[in-house]
Amino acid sequence: MKCQCETYLLLDWQYCPVCTAPVLITDQSDELKSRGFHRFPAAFAPLSYRFGKHVADQSWFYATFCQYVLLIKFDPTQLVYFRSTLLDRYFCFVGPNPPVATNEAFWCAISLVTDRYFRRRAAIYSWSSSQEQQIVEAWYDLIDLAFLVHEKNTVLETSKIAEWSSRLDEMQTQETGPHLACQLCESKCKYGEDIKFMITNDPLAIGEARSSVEGKSDSQQIEQLAWFARLWTERTLCLYDEDFAFCMSINVADRLGWSPERVHQLMVPIRESCHIDSCPEV
Amino acid sequence: MLECNGCSKYQKTEWNCCPYCGSPSKDFTILTAGEREIFPEAFEPQILLSAMNVANEKAFSLALIQYIQQIIASPANLFDLRSRIVEVYIHCSANPSFLYTRSLWVSLVLASDSYFLTKAIMYRWSSPQLEPLRQKWYQMLAAAFLGLRQDELTEEFIKDWTRDFTELHKCMVRPLMGCHLCQSKCVFQYDVKQFVVQSTDLVEQLTAQLSQSDTATDVFAKVGIEQSNDWFSSNDKDLAYCIATHLISEIDLLSRDASIIISDKIRRLIQERLQ
Ligand SMILES: [Zn+2]
Ligand SMILES: [Zn+2]
Ligand SMILES: [Zn+2]
Ligand SMILES: [Zn+2]
Ligand SMILES: [Zn+2]
Ligand SMILES: [Zn+2]
């Protein structure tokens, strides 16, 4: 956080020690409409909100959340297990000894990210507001059980999670993808958004990809591109999915400045390079 | 060091109000940890001025961090390695022979206070937490540099101080990718970072090494172990890992994603080699 006078401020400061201006709490009114608020109002108390929002605003936290939802599709138990990774990311951004309860600020961060994630989905897939409401509410029902403390011990059934995940999957089905090459993809277009976000927010990874394709022949470039996409798929999903790797290849190629025509022309060999019989060596 | 009367949080001298309760700076009080009483004659205007210049030298503040970490690694270093501080003092001082003992003492006090203050604000320590340790630190320095009450400075005394001071740093923060594997969260980050950002040569050398070999894990494990010894005379696994992790973040070659992957292997290598 920074003051108007350019002084760097810690998240829990109430005044700027240099210009003495009070640190204003950003307008919370919108966020109080969050469905996460009603489930745990304490998480949205001003200080907790300040920390939660700071974390939720980090693109890496959002990227991790995208990964979270993806992982659940392939393995519903990740809804519970991946929590520790999310918490890890949370602790990356709060600084030592934050004066807020972790479960409160963390819930606030998760709620804000959830709202953003589904608002974005709704816009991309043109969901009606009732569709959006239903899927978001059902998501909160799941993470509520997984993250919040309850008096009654309700069991979170894996089948419930899988059901939710396949409902989301259906809601993300499209006839055509954003790229010409998408015609070879059998999961249109379930990964494009997340992948684009992850790539845009990891410029160093694109640098790696660029240096590994530079100055190579067409076929070598395709091999390198697919190798990179396969590796990244494994890292993200902890397992291999061909459509995901293919989508990754196309998006990386796009970021590397390959023209849509070129990608279209090379799509068959790219797809073939993404096809593997077993997991690639990481 | 300054404390707010309203909320007893530490304050910087250049601040106009307390960032926590808004009390104006006229309501700040000076905390003297006895550092002035130990050697009051030293605190005269002329000496203060020259000592301030020394304390503001990067080399001197790094030497102090190094000295603190070396003492944490081994209590005997309080006496064994004090000559290094003297060396750096002479190097940084415009007129090293001018009232040498007094000037060195004030330089140490000013540099120590600025180290403690930066950390106190960063770690959100309150004065009841830090003050007892700060006082003991001056007792240690007085024994080492002024020869005062040396008999009280047993290994036990220093070990207690080390343990309590380290304990104060423990928290859940993970400033870097890879910190999740560290078992001393987050004891070393500030000290390590001060050294890593100064080490452009080392970073360049590593970058060159990395573009030639594909054993990045080995390169980082090795440099972590070497530098923890070189900088801090320490064999601590977490310190070596912390250095490796900070160097990874300094080097642009690796994406965050890639650094998460290699962290595991680096951690394992360091653990194996520093049994
Ligand atoms: Zn200000
Ligand atoms: Zn797609
Ligand atoms: Zn196939
Ligand atoms: Zn105050
Ligand atoms: Zn740390
Ligand atoms: Zn560390």
Coordinates of C-alpha atoms and ligand atoms in Angstrom, one line a residue:
Chain A
M1 CA 0.0 0.0 0.0
K2 CA 1.2 3.5 -0.8
C3 CA 0.0 6.9 0.5
Q4 CA -0.7 9.8 -1.8
C5 CA 2.6 11.2 -0.5
E6 CA 4.4 8.1 -1.9
T7 CA 5.2 6.7 1.6
Y8 CA 5.0 2.9 1.7
L9 CA 2.4 1.8 4.2
L10 CA 1.9 -1.4 6.1
L11 CA -1.5 -2.9 5.7
D12 CA -2.5 -2.4 9.3
W13 CA -1.5 1.2 9.6
Q14 CA -4.3 3.7 10.3
Y15 CA -2.3 6.8 9.5
C16 CA 0.4 7.8 7.2
P17 CA 3.3 8.5 9.5
V18 CA 4.8 11.1 7.2
C19 CA 1.9 13.2 6.0
T20 CA -0.4 12.1 8.9
A21 CA -3.4 11.6 6.6
P22 CA -5.7 8.8 7.8
V23 CA -5.5 5.7 5.7
L24 CA -8.9 5.4 4.1
I25 CA -10.7 2.1 4.0
T26 CA -11.6 1.5 0.4
D27 CA -15.3 1.5 -0.3
Q28 CA -16.5 -1.9 0.8
S29 CA -20.1 -1.6 -0.1
D30 CA -19.8 -3.7 -3.3
E31 CA -17.9 -6.4 -1.6
L32 CA -20.4 -6.7 1.2
K33 CA -22.8 -8.1 -1.4
S34 CA -20.4 -11.0 -1.7
R35 CA -22.0 -14.3 -0.9
G36 CA -19.0 -15.1 1.2
F37 CA -19.9 -12.2 3.5
H38 CA -23.1 -13.7 4.8
R39 CA -21.4 -16.9 5.6
F40 CA -18.7 -15.3 7.8
P41 CA -19.3 -11.6 8.4
A42 CA -16.2 -11.2 10.7
A43 CA -14.0 -11.9 7.7
F44 CA -15.2 -8.6 6.2
A45 CA -14.4 -6.4 9.2
P46 CA -12.3 -3.5 8.1
L47 CA -8.9 -4.7 9.0
S48 CA -9.5 -8.3 7.9
Y49 CA -11.0 -6.9 4.6
R50 CA -7.9 -4.8 4.0
F51 CA -5.7 -7.9 4.2
G52 CA -8.1 -10.1 2.3
K53 CA -8.4 -7.6 -0.5
H54 CA -4.7 -7.1 -0.7
V55 CA -4.2 -10.8 -1.2
A56 CA -7.1 -11.2 -3.6
D57 CA -5.7 -8.4 -5.7
Q58 CA -2.5 -10.3 -6.4
S59 CA -2.6 -11.8 -9.9
W60 CA -0.7 -14.9 -8.5
F61 CA -3.5 -15.5 -6.0
Y62 CA -6.0 -15.4 -8.8
A63 CA -3.9 -17.7 -11.0
T64 CA -3.7 -20.1 -8.1
F65 CA -7.5 -20.0 -7.7
C66 CA -7.9 -20.8 -11.4
Q67 CA -5.6 -23.8 -10.9
Y68 CA -7.7 -24.8 -7.9
V69 CA -10.9 -25.0 -9.9
L70 CA -9.2 -26.9 -12.7
L71 CA -7.7 -29.4 -10.3
I72 CA -11.0 -30.1 -8.8
K73 CA -12.4 -31.1 -12.2
F74 CA -9.7 -33.8 -12.5
D75 CA -9.7 -34.8 -8.8
P76 CA -12.6 -33.6 -6.6
T77 CA -10.7 -34.3 -3.4
Q78 CA -8.4 -31.4 -4.3
L79 CA -11.2 -29.1 -3.0
V80 CA -9.8 -30.0 0.4
Y81 CA -6.2 -30.8 -0.3
F82 CA -5.3 -27.8 -2.3
R83 CA -6.4 -25.5 0.5
S84 CA -2.9 -25.7 1.9
T85 CA -1.4 -24.4 -1.3
L86 CA -3.9 -21.5 -1.3
L87 CA -2.9 -20.8 2.3
D88 CA 0.7 -20.8 1.3
R89 CA 0.0 -18.2 -1.3
Y90 CA -2.0 -16.2 1.2
F91 CA 1.0 -16.1 3.5
C92 CA 3.2 -14.9 0.7
F93 CA 1.4 -11.6 0.7
V94 CA 0.5 -10.7 4.3
G95 CA 3.9 -10.0 5.9
P96 CA 5.1 -11.1 9.3
N97 CA 2.7 -11.3 12.2
P98 CA -0.4 -9.8 10.6
P99 CA -2.8 -8.5 13.2
V100 CA -5.8 -10.4 11.8
A101 CA -7.0 -13.9 12.3
T102 CA -5.9 -16.1 9.4
N103 CA -9.2 -17.8 8.9
E104 CA -11.0 -14.5 8.7
A105 CA -8.7 -12.7 6.2
F106 CA -8.2 -15.9 4.2
W107 CA -12.0 -16.4 3.9
C108 CA -12.3 -12.7 2.8
A109 CA -9.6 -13.3 0.1
I110 CA -11.2 -16.5 -1.1
S111 CA -14.6 -14.8 -1.3
L112 CA -13.4 -11.8 -3.3
V113 CA -11.5 -14.0 -5.7
T114 CA -14.5 -16.3 -6.1
D115 CA -16.7 -13.4 -6.9
R116 CA -14.3 -12.1 -9.5
Y117 CA -13.7 -15.5 -11.0
F118 CA -17.4 -16.3 -11.6
R119 CA -18.2 -12.7 -12.7
R120 CA -15.6 -13.1 -15.4
R121 CA -16.9 -16.6 -16.4
A122 CA -20.5 -15.3 -16.5
A123 CA -19.4 -12.6 -19.0
I124 CA -17.4 -14.9 -21.2
Y125 CA -20.0 -17.6 -21.4
S126 CA -23.0 -15.3 -21.3
W127 CA -24.6 -16.9 -18.3
S128 CA -27.9 -15.5 -17.1
S129 CA -27.7 -13.9 -13.7
S130 CA -29.7 -16.8 -12.2
Q131 CA -27.3 -19.3 -13.7
E132 CA -24.4 -17.4 -12.3
Q133 CA -26.1 -17.2 -8.9
Q134 CA -26.7 -20.9 -8.8
I135 CA -23.2 -22.0 -9.6
V136 CA -21.6 -19.5 -7.3
E137 CA -24.0 -20.4 -4.4
A138 CA -23.3 -24.1 -4.9
W139 CA -19.5 -23.3 -4.9
Y140 CA -19.8 -21.4 -1.6
D141 CA -21.7 -24.4 -0.2
L142 CA -18.7 -26.5 -1.0
I143 CA -15.9 -24.3 0.3
D144 CA -18.0 -23.3 3.3
L145 CA -17.8 -26.9 4.4
A146 CA -14.2 -27.3 3.5
F147 CA -12.9 -24.0 5.0
L148 CA -15.2 -22.8 7.7
V149 CA -15.7 -24.2 11.2
H150 CA -19.1 -25.7 11.8
E151 CA -20.7 -27.0 15.0
K152 CA -22.3 -29.9 13.2
N153 CA -19.8 -32.1 11.5
T154 CA -21.2 -32.3 8.0
V155 CA -19.4 -34.6 5.6
L156 CA -18.3 -33.2 2.3
E157 CA -19.1 -35.8 -0.2
T158 CA -16.8 -36.2 -3.2
S159 CA -19.8 -37.0 -5.4
K160 CA -21.2 -33.5 -4.5
I161 CA -18.0 -31.9 -5.6
A162 CA -17.8 -33.9 -8.8
E163 CA -21.4 -33.0 -9.6
W164 CA -20.7 -29.3 -9.2
S165 CA -17.6 -29.5 -11.3
S166 CA -19.4 -31.3 -14.2
R167 CA -22.2 -28.7 -14.0
L168 CA -19.6 -25.9 -14.4
D169 CA -18.0 -27.9 -17.2
E170 CA -21.3 -28.0 -19.1
M171 CA -21.8 -24.3 -18.6
Q172 CA -18.4 -23.7 -20.2
T173 CA -19.1 -25.7 -23.3
Q174 CA -18.8 -23.8 -26.6
E175 CA -19.3 -24.6 -30.3
T176 CA -16.2 -22.8 -31.4
G177 CA -13.0 -21.6 -29.7
P178 CA -11.3 -18.2 -30.1
H179 CA -8.5 -19.6 -32.4
L180 CA -8.7 -21.2 -35.8
A181 CA -6.8 -24.1 -34.5
C182 CA -9.4 -24.7 -31.8
Q183 CA -11.3 -27.0 -34.3
L184 CA -9.0 -29.8 -33.2
C185 CA -9.8 -29.3 -29.5
E186 CA -12.4 -31.4 -27.8
S187 CA -12.8 -29.2 -24.8
K188 CA -14.0 -25.9 -26.3
C189 CA -13.3 -23.7 -24.6
K190 CA -12.8 -24.7 -21.1
Y191 CA -9.2 -23.8 -20.5
G192 CA -8.5 -20.9 -22.8
E193 CA -9.3 -18.1 -20.2
D194 CA -7.3 -19.6 -17.4
I195 CA -4.4 -20.4 -19.6
K196 CA -4.3 -17.0 -21.1
F197 CA -4.4 -15.5 -17.6
M198 CA -1.6 -17.7 -16.3
I199 CA 0.6 -17.0 -19.3
T200 CA 0.1 -13.3 -19.2
N201 CA 1.0 -13.3 -15.5
D202 CA 4.2 -15.3 -15.9
P203 CA 6.2 -13.3 -18.4
L204 CA 9.3 -15.2 -17.4
A205 CA 7.9 -18.5 -18.5
I206 CA 7.1 -17.0 -21.9
G207 CA 10.7 -15.8 -22.0
E208 CA 11.8 -19.4 -21.4
A209 CA 9.5 -20.6 -24.2
R210 CA 10.8 -17.9 -26.5
S211 CA 14.4 -18.8 -26.0
S212 CA 13.7 -22.5 -26.5
V213 CA 12.1 -22.0 -29.9
E214 CA 14.3 -19.2 -31.2
G215 CA 16.3 -19.9 -34.3
K216 CA 14.9 -23.4 -34.7
S217 CA 13.4 -25.1 -37.7
D218 CA 9.6 -25.3 -38.0
S219 CA 9.4 -28.9 -36.8
Q220 CA 11.9 -28.3 -34.0
Q221 CA 9.8 -25.2 -33.0
I222 CA 6.7 -27.3 -32.8
E223 CA 8.5 -29.9 -30.7
Q224 CA 9.8 -27.3 -28.3
L225 CA 6.4 -25.6 -28.1
A226 CA 4.6 -28.8 -27.3
W227 CA 7.3 -29.9 -24.8
F228 CA 6.9 -26.7 -23.0
A229 CA 3.1 -27.0 -23.0
R230 CA 3.2 -30.6 -21.8
L231 CA 5.5 -29.7 -19.0
W232 CA 3.3 -26.8 -17.9
T233 CA 0.2 -29.0 -18.1
E234 CA 1.7 -31.5 -15.8
R235 CA 2.8 -28.7 -13.3
T236 CA -0.7 -27.2 -13.3
L237 CA -2.9 -30.2 -13.2
C238 CA -0.6 -32.7 -11.6
L239 CA -1.6 -35.1 -14.4
Y240 CA -1.7 -34.9 -18.2
D241 CA -4.6 -33.7 -20.4
E242 CA -4.1 -33.4 -24.1
D243 CA -6.7 -30.7 -24.7
F244 CA -5.1 -28.6 -22.0
A245 CA -1.7 -29.0 -23.5
F246 CA -2.9 -28.2 -27.0
C247 CA -4.7 -25.1 -25.7
M248 CA -1.5 -24.1 -23.9
S249 CA 0.5 -24.6 -27.1
I250 CA -1.9 -22.4 -29.1
N251 CA -1.9 -19.7 -26.5
V252 CA 1.9 -19.7 -26.1
A253 CA 2.3 -19.6 -29.9
D254 CA 0.0 -16.6 -29.9
R255 CA 2.0 -14.9 -27.2
L256 CA 5.2 -15.6 -29.1
G257 CA 3.7 -13.7 -32.0
W258 CA 3.0 -16.6 -34.4
S259 CA 0.2 -15.5 -36.8
P260 CA -3.2 -17.2 -36.5
E261 CA -2.7 -18.5 -40.1
R262 CA 0.7 -20.0 -39.2
V263 CA -0.8 -21.7 -36.1
H264 CA -3.7 -22.9 -38.2
Q265 CA -1.3 -24.3 -40.8
L266 CA 0.8 -26.1 -38.1
M267 CA -2.1 -27.2 -35.9
V268 CA -2.1 -30.9 -36.9
P269 CA 1.6 -31.5 -36.1
I270 CA 1.2 -29.4 -32.9
R271 CA -1.7 -31.5 -31.8
E272 CA 0.2 -34.7 -32.6
S273 CA 3.1 -33.4 -30.5
C274 CA 0.7 -33.0 -27.6
H275 CA -0.4 -36.5 -27.9
I276 CA 1.4 -38.8 -25.6
D277 CA 0.8 -42.4 -24.5
S278 CA 2.1 -41.8 -21.0
C279 CA 3.1 -39.0 -18.8
P280 CA 6.0 -36.9 -20.0
E281 CA 9.2 -36.8 -18.1
V282 CA 9.2 -33.7 -16.0
Chain B
M1 CA 14.8 4.2 19.6
L2 CA 11.4 6.0 19.8
E3 CA 8.2 4.6 21.2
C4 CA 4.7 6.0 20.9
N5 CA 3.2 6.9 24.2
G6 CA -0.3 6.1 23.0
C7 CA 0.2 2.6 21.8
S8 CA 3.9 1.7 22.6
K9 CA 4.7 0.8 19.0
Y10 CA 8.2 1.6 17.7
Q11 CA 8.6 4.9 15.7
K12 CA 11.0 6.3 13.3
T13 CA 12.6 9.7 14.1
E14 CA 11.5 11.2 10.8
W15 CA 7.8 10.3 11.3
N16 CA 5.3 13.0 12.2
C17 CA 2.7 10.8 13.7
C18 CA 2.3 7.2 14.9
P19 CA 0.9 5.1 12.0
Y20 CA -1.2 3.0 14.4
C21 CA -2.9 5.5 16.7
G22 CA -2.1 8.8 15.0
S23 CA -0.4 10.4 18.1
P24 CA 1.8 13.3 17.0
S25 CA 5.5 12.8 17.3
K26 CA 5.8 15.1 20.3
D27 CA 4.2 12.2 22.2
F28 CA 7.0 9.8 21.3
T29 CA 9.5 8.9 24.1
I30 CA 13.1 7.8 23.7
L31 CA 13.8 4.3 24.9
T32 CA 17.2 4.1 26.3
A33 CA 18.3 0.5 26.7
G34 CA 21.1 1.6 28.9
E35 CA 23.3 1.9 25.8
R36 CA 24.0 5.5 26.8
E37 CA 24.5 4.7 30.5
I38 CA 27.0 2.0 29.6
F39 CA 29.4 4.6 28.2
P40 CA 27.8 8.1 28.6
E41 CA 31.1 10.0 27.8
A42 CA 31.0 8.6 24.3
F43 CA 27.8 10.4 23.4
E44 CA 29.1 13.9 22.8
P45 CA 28.1 15.9 19.7
Q46 CA 31.3 15.6 17.8
I47 CA 31.5 11.9 18.2
L48 CA 27.9 11.4 17.4
L49 CA 28.4 13.2 14.1
S50 CA 31.3 11.1 12.9
A51 CA 29.7 7.9 14.2
M52 CA 26.5 8.7 12.3
N53 CA 28.5 8.7 9.1
V54 CA 30.0 5.3 9.9
A55 CA 26.6 3.8 10.9
N56 CA 25.1 4.9 7.6
E57 CA 27.8 3.1 5.6
K58 CA 26.4 0.0 3.9
A59 CA 29.6 -1.9 4.6
F60 CA 29.2 -1.2 8.3
S61 CA 25.6 -2.2 8.5
L62 CA 26.3 -5.4 6.6
A63 CA 29.2 -6.2 8.9
L64 CA 26.9 -5.8 11.8
I65 CA 24.3 -8.2 10.3
Q66 CA 27.1 -10.6 9.5
Y67 CA 28.4 -10.4 13.1
I68 CA 24.9 -11.0 14.5
Q69 CA 24.3 -14.1 12.3
Q70 CA 27.8 -15.4 13.2
I71 CA 27.0 -15.1 16.9
I72 CA 23.7 -16.9 16.3
A73 CA 25.7 -19.6 14.5
S74 CA 28.2 -19.9 17.4
P75 CA 28.2 -17.9 20.7
A76 CA 32.0 -17.8 20.8
N77 CA 32.0 -15.6 17.7
L78 CA 31.0 -12.7 19.9
F79 CA 34.6 -12.5 21.0
D80 CA 36.3 -14.4 18.2
L81 CA 35.0 -12.3 15.3
R82 CA 34.8 -8.8 16.7
S83 CA 38.0 -7.8 15.0
R84 CA 36.2 -7.9 11.7
I85 CA 33.8 -5.1 12.9
V86 CA 36.9 -3.1 13.9
E87 CA 38.4 -3.6 10.5
V88 CA 35.2 -2.4 8.8
Y89 CA 34.9 0.5 11.2
I90 CA 38.4 1.7 10.3
H91 CA 37.6 1.3 6.6
C92 CA 34.4 3.3 6.9
S93 CA 35.6 6.0 9.3
A94 CA 37.1 9.3 7.9
N95 CA 39.4 9.6 11.0
P96 CA 39.6 6.2 12.6
S97 CA 42.1 7.2 15.3
F98 CA 39.9 10.1 16.6
L99 CA 38.6 8.9 20.0
Y100 CA 38.5 5.5 18.6
T101 CA 36.8 3.5 21.4
R102 CA 34.1 6.0 21.9
S103 CA 33.4 6.5 18.3
L104 CA 33.3 2.8 17.5
W105 CA 30.9 2.3 20.4
V106 CA 28.5 5.0 19.2
S107 CA 28.7 3.7 15.7
L108 CA 27.8 0.2 17.0
V109 CA 24.9 1.7 19.0
L110 CA 23.5 3.6 16.1
A111 CA 23.9 0.8 13.6
S112 CA 22.3 -1.7 16.0
D113 CA 19.4 0.5 16.7
S114 CA 18.7 1.1 13.1
Y115 CA 18.8 -2.7 12.5
F116 CA 16.5 -3.4 15.4
L117 CA 14.1 -0.6 14.4
T118 CA 13.8 -1.7 10.7
K119 CA 13.1 -5.2 11.9
A120 CA 10.7 -4.2 14.6
I121 CA 8.6 -2.3 12.2
M122 CA 8.7 -5.1 9.6
Y123 CA 7.9 -7.9 12.1
R124 CA 5.5 -5.7 14.0
W125 CA 7.3 -6.2 17.3
S126 CA 6.2 -4.3 20.3
S127 CA 8.6 -2.7 22.8
P128 CA 8.0 -5.3 25.6
Q129 CA 9.0 -8.0 23.1
L130 CA 12.1 -6.4 21.8
E131 CA 13.5 -4.2 24.6
P132 CA 14.8 -6.9 26.9
L133 CA 16.7 -8.4 24.0
R134 CA 18.0 -5.1 22.9
Q135 CA 19.4 -4.4 26.4
K136 CA 21.1 -7.8 26.5
W137 CA 22.5 -7.1 23.0
Y138 CA 24.2 -4.0 24.4
Q139 CA 25.5 -5.9 27.3
M140 CA 27.1 -8.3 24.8
L141 CA 28.6 -5.5 22.8
A142 CA 29.9 -3.8 25.9
A143 CA 31.7 -7.0 26.9
A144 CA 33.1 -7.6 23.5
F145 CA 34.2 -4.0 22.7
L146 CA 34.6 -2.3 26.0
G147 CA 35.7 -5.2 28.1
L148 CA 32.8 -4.6 30.6
R149 CA 31.4 -7.3 32.8
Q150 CA 32.9 -10.0 30.6
D151 CA 32.4 -12.6 33.4
E152 CA 28.6 -12.4 33.0
L153 CA 28.8 -13.1 29.3
T154 CA 28.7 -16.8 29.5
E155 CA 28.0 -19.1 26.6
E156 CA 24.6 -19.7 28.3
F157 CA 23.8 -16.0 28.2
I158 CA 24.6 -15.7 24.5
K159 CA 22.7 -18.9 23.7
D160 CA 19.6 -17.6 25.6
W161 CA 19.8 -14.4 23.7
T162 CA 20.1 -16.2 20.4
R163 CA 17.2 -18.4 21.1
D164 CA 14.9 -15.6 22.2
F165 CA 15.9 -13.4 19.3
T166 CA 15.4 -16.1 16.8
E167 CA 12.1 -17.0 18.4
L168 CA 10.9 -13.5 17.9
H169 CA 11.2 -13.9 14.1
K170 CA 9.1 -17.0 13.9
C171 CA 5.9 -16.4 11.9
M172 CA 4.0 -17.9 9.0
V173 CA 5.1 -15.4 6.4
R174 CA 6.5 -16.8 3.1
P175 CA 8.0 -13.9 1.2
L176 CA 9.2 -16.0 -1.7
M177 CA 8.1 -19.0 -3.7
G178 CA 9.8 -21.9 -2.1
C179 CA 9.5 -20.6 1.4
H180 CA 6.9 -23.3 2.2
L181 CA 9.8 -25.8 2.5
C182 CA 11.7 -23.7 5.0
Q183 CA 11.5 -24.7 8.6
S184 CA 12.7 -21.4 10.0
K185 CA 10.0 -19.1 8.8
C186 CA 10.9 -16.4 8.7
V187 CA 14.1 -15.9 10.6
F188 CA 16.6 -15.1 7.9
Q189 CA 14.9 -13.2 5.1
Y190 CA 15.8 -9.6 6.0
D191 CA 19.5 -10.4 6.8
V192 CA 19.9 -12.6 3.7
K193 CA 18.3 -10.1 1.4
Q194 CA 20.6 -7.3 2.5
F195 CA 23.5 -9.5 1.4
V196 CA 21.9 -10.9 -1.8
V197 CA 21.0 -7.5 -3.2
Q198 CA 24.6 -6.3 -2.7
S199 CA 26.0 -9.3 -4.5
T200 CA 25.6 -8.4 -8.1
D201 CA 28.9 -10.2 -9.0
L202 CA 27.6 -13.4 -7.5
V203 CA 24.3 -13.1 -9.3
E204 CA 26.1 -12.5 -12.6
Q205 CA 28.4 -15.4 -12.1
L206 CA 25.4 -17.7 -11.3
T207 CA 23.5 -16.5 -14.3
A208 CA 26.4 -17.4 -16.5
Q209 CA 26.8 -20.8 -14.9
L210 CA 23.2 -21.5 -15.3
S211 CA 23.1 -20.9 -19.0
Q212 CA 25.8 -23.4 -19.5
S213 CA 24.6 -26.2 -17.3
D214 CA 21.2 -27.8 -16.8
T215 CA 21.9 -28.7 -13.2
A216 CA 20.4 -25.6 -11.7
T217 CA 19.4 -27.4 -8.6
D218 CA 23.0 -28.4 -7.9
V219 CA 24.3 -24.8 -8.6
F220 CA 21.8 -23.3 -6.1
A221 CA 22.3 -25.9 -3.4
K222 CA 26.0 -25.4 -3.6
V223 CA 25.9 -21.6 -3.6
G224 CA 23.4 -21.6 -0.6
I225 CA 25.8 -23.8 1.5
E226 CA 28.9 -21.9 0.4
Q227 CA 27.4 -18.4 1.1
S228 CA 25.9 -19.3 4.4
N229 CA 29.4 -20.3 5.5
D230 CA 31.1 -17.4 3.8
W231 CA 28.7 -14.6 4.9
F232 CA 27.5 -15.9 8.2
S233 CA 29.9 -18.7 9.3
S234 CA 26.9 -20.9 9.6
N235 CA 25.9 -24.5 8.7
D236 CA 22.2 -23.9 9.2
K237 CA 20.1 -25.8 6.6
D238 CA 17.3 -23.2 6.6
L239 CA 19.8 -20.4 6.2
A240 CA 21.5 -22.1 3.2
Y241 CA 18.1 -22.7 1.7
C242 CA 17.0 -19.1 2.4
I243 CA 20.0 -17.8 0.5
A244 CA 19.4 -20.2 -2.4
T245 CA 15.8 -19.1 -2.5
H246 CA 16.6 -15.4 -2.5
L247 CA 19.2 -15.9 -5.2
I248 CA 16.6 -17.7 -7.4
S249 CA 14.3 -14.7 -7.0
E250 CA 17.2 -12.4 -8.0
I251 CA 17.9 -14.3 -11.1
D252 CA 15.6 -13.6 -14.0
L253 CA 16.2 -16.8 -15.8
L254 CA 13.7 -18.8 -13.9
S255 CA 10.0 -18.3 -13.9
R256 CA 8.2 -18.5 -10.6
D257 CA 6.7 -21.8 -11.8
A258 CA 10.1 -23.3 -12.6
S259 CA 11.5 -22.1 -9.3
I260 CA 8.7 -23.9 -7.4
I261 CA 9.7 -27.1 -9.1
I262 CA 13.4 -26.9 -8.4
S263 CA 12.9 -25.7 -4.8
D264 CA 12.1 -29.3 -3.8
K265 CA 15.3 -30.7 -5.2
I266 CA 17.4 -27.9 -3.8
R267 CA 16.0 -28.4 -0.4
R268 CA 16.7 -32.1 -0.5
L269 CA 20.3 -31.6 -1.7
I270 CA 21.0 -29.1 1.1
Q271 CA 19.5 -31.4 3.7
E272 CA 21.6 -34.3 2.5
R273 CA 24.8 -32.2 2.4
L274 CA 24.3 -30.5 5.8
Q275 CA 23.5 -33.6 7.8
Ligands
ZN1 ZN 1.3 10.2 3.3
ZN2 ZN -10.0 -23.5 -26.1
ZN3 ZN -4.6 -37.7 -28.8
ZN4 ZN 0.7 5.0 18.6
ZN5 ZN 11.7 -17.0 5.2
ZN6 ZN 14.0 -17.7 3.8

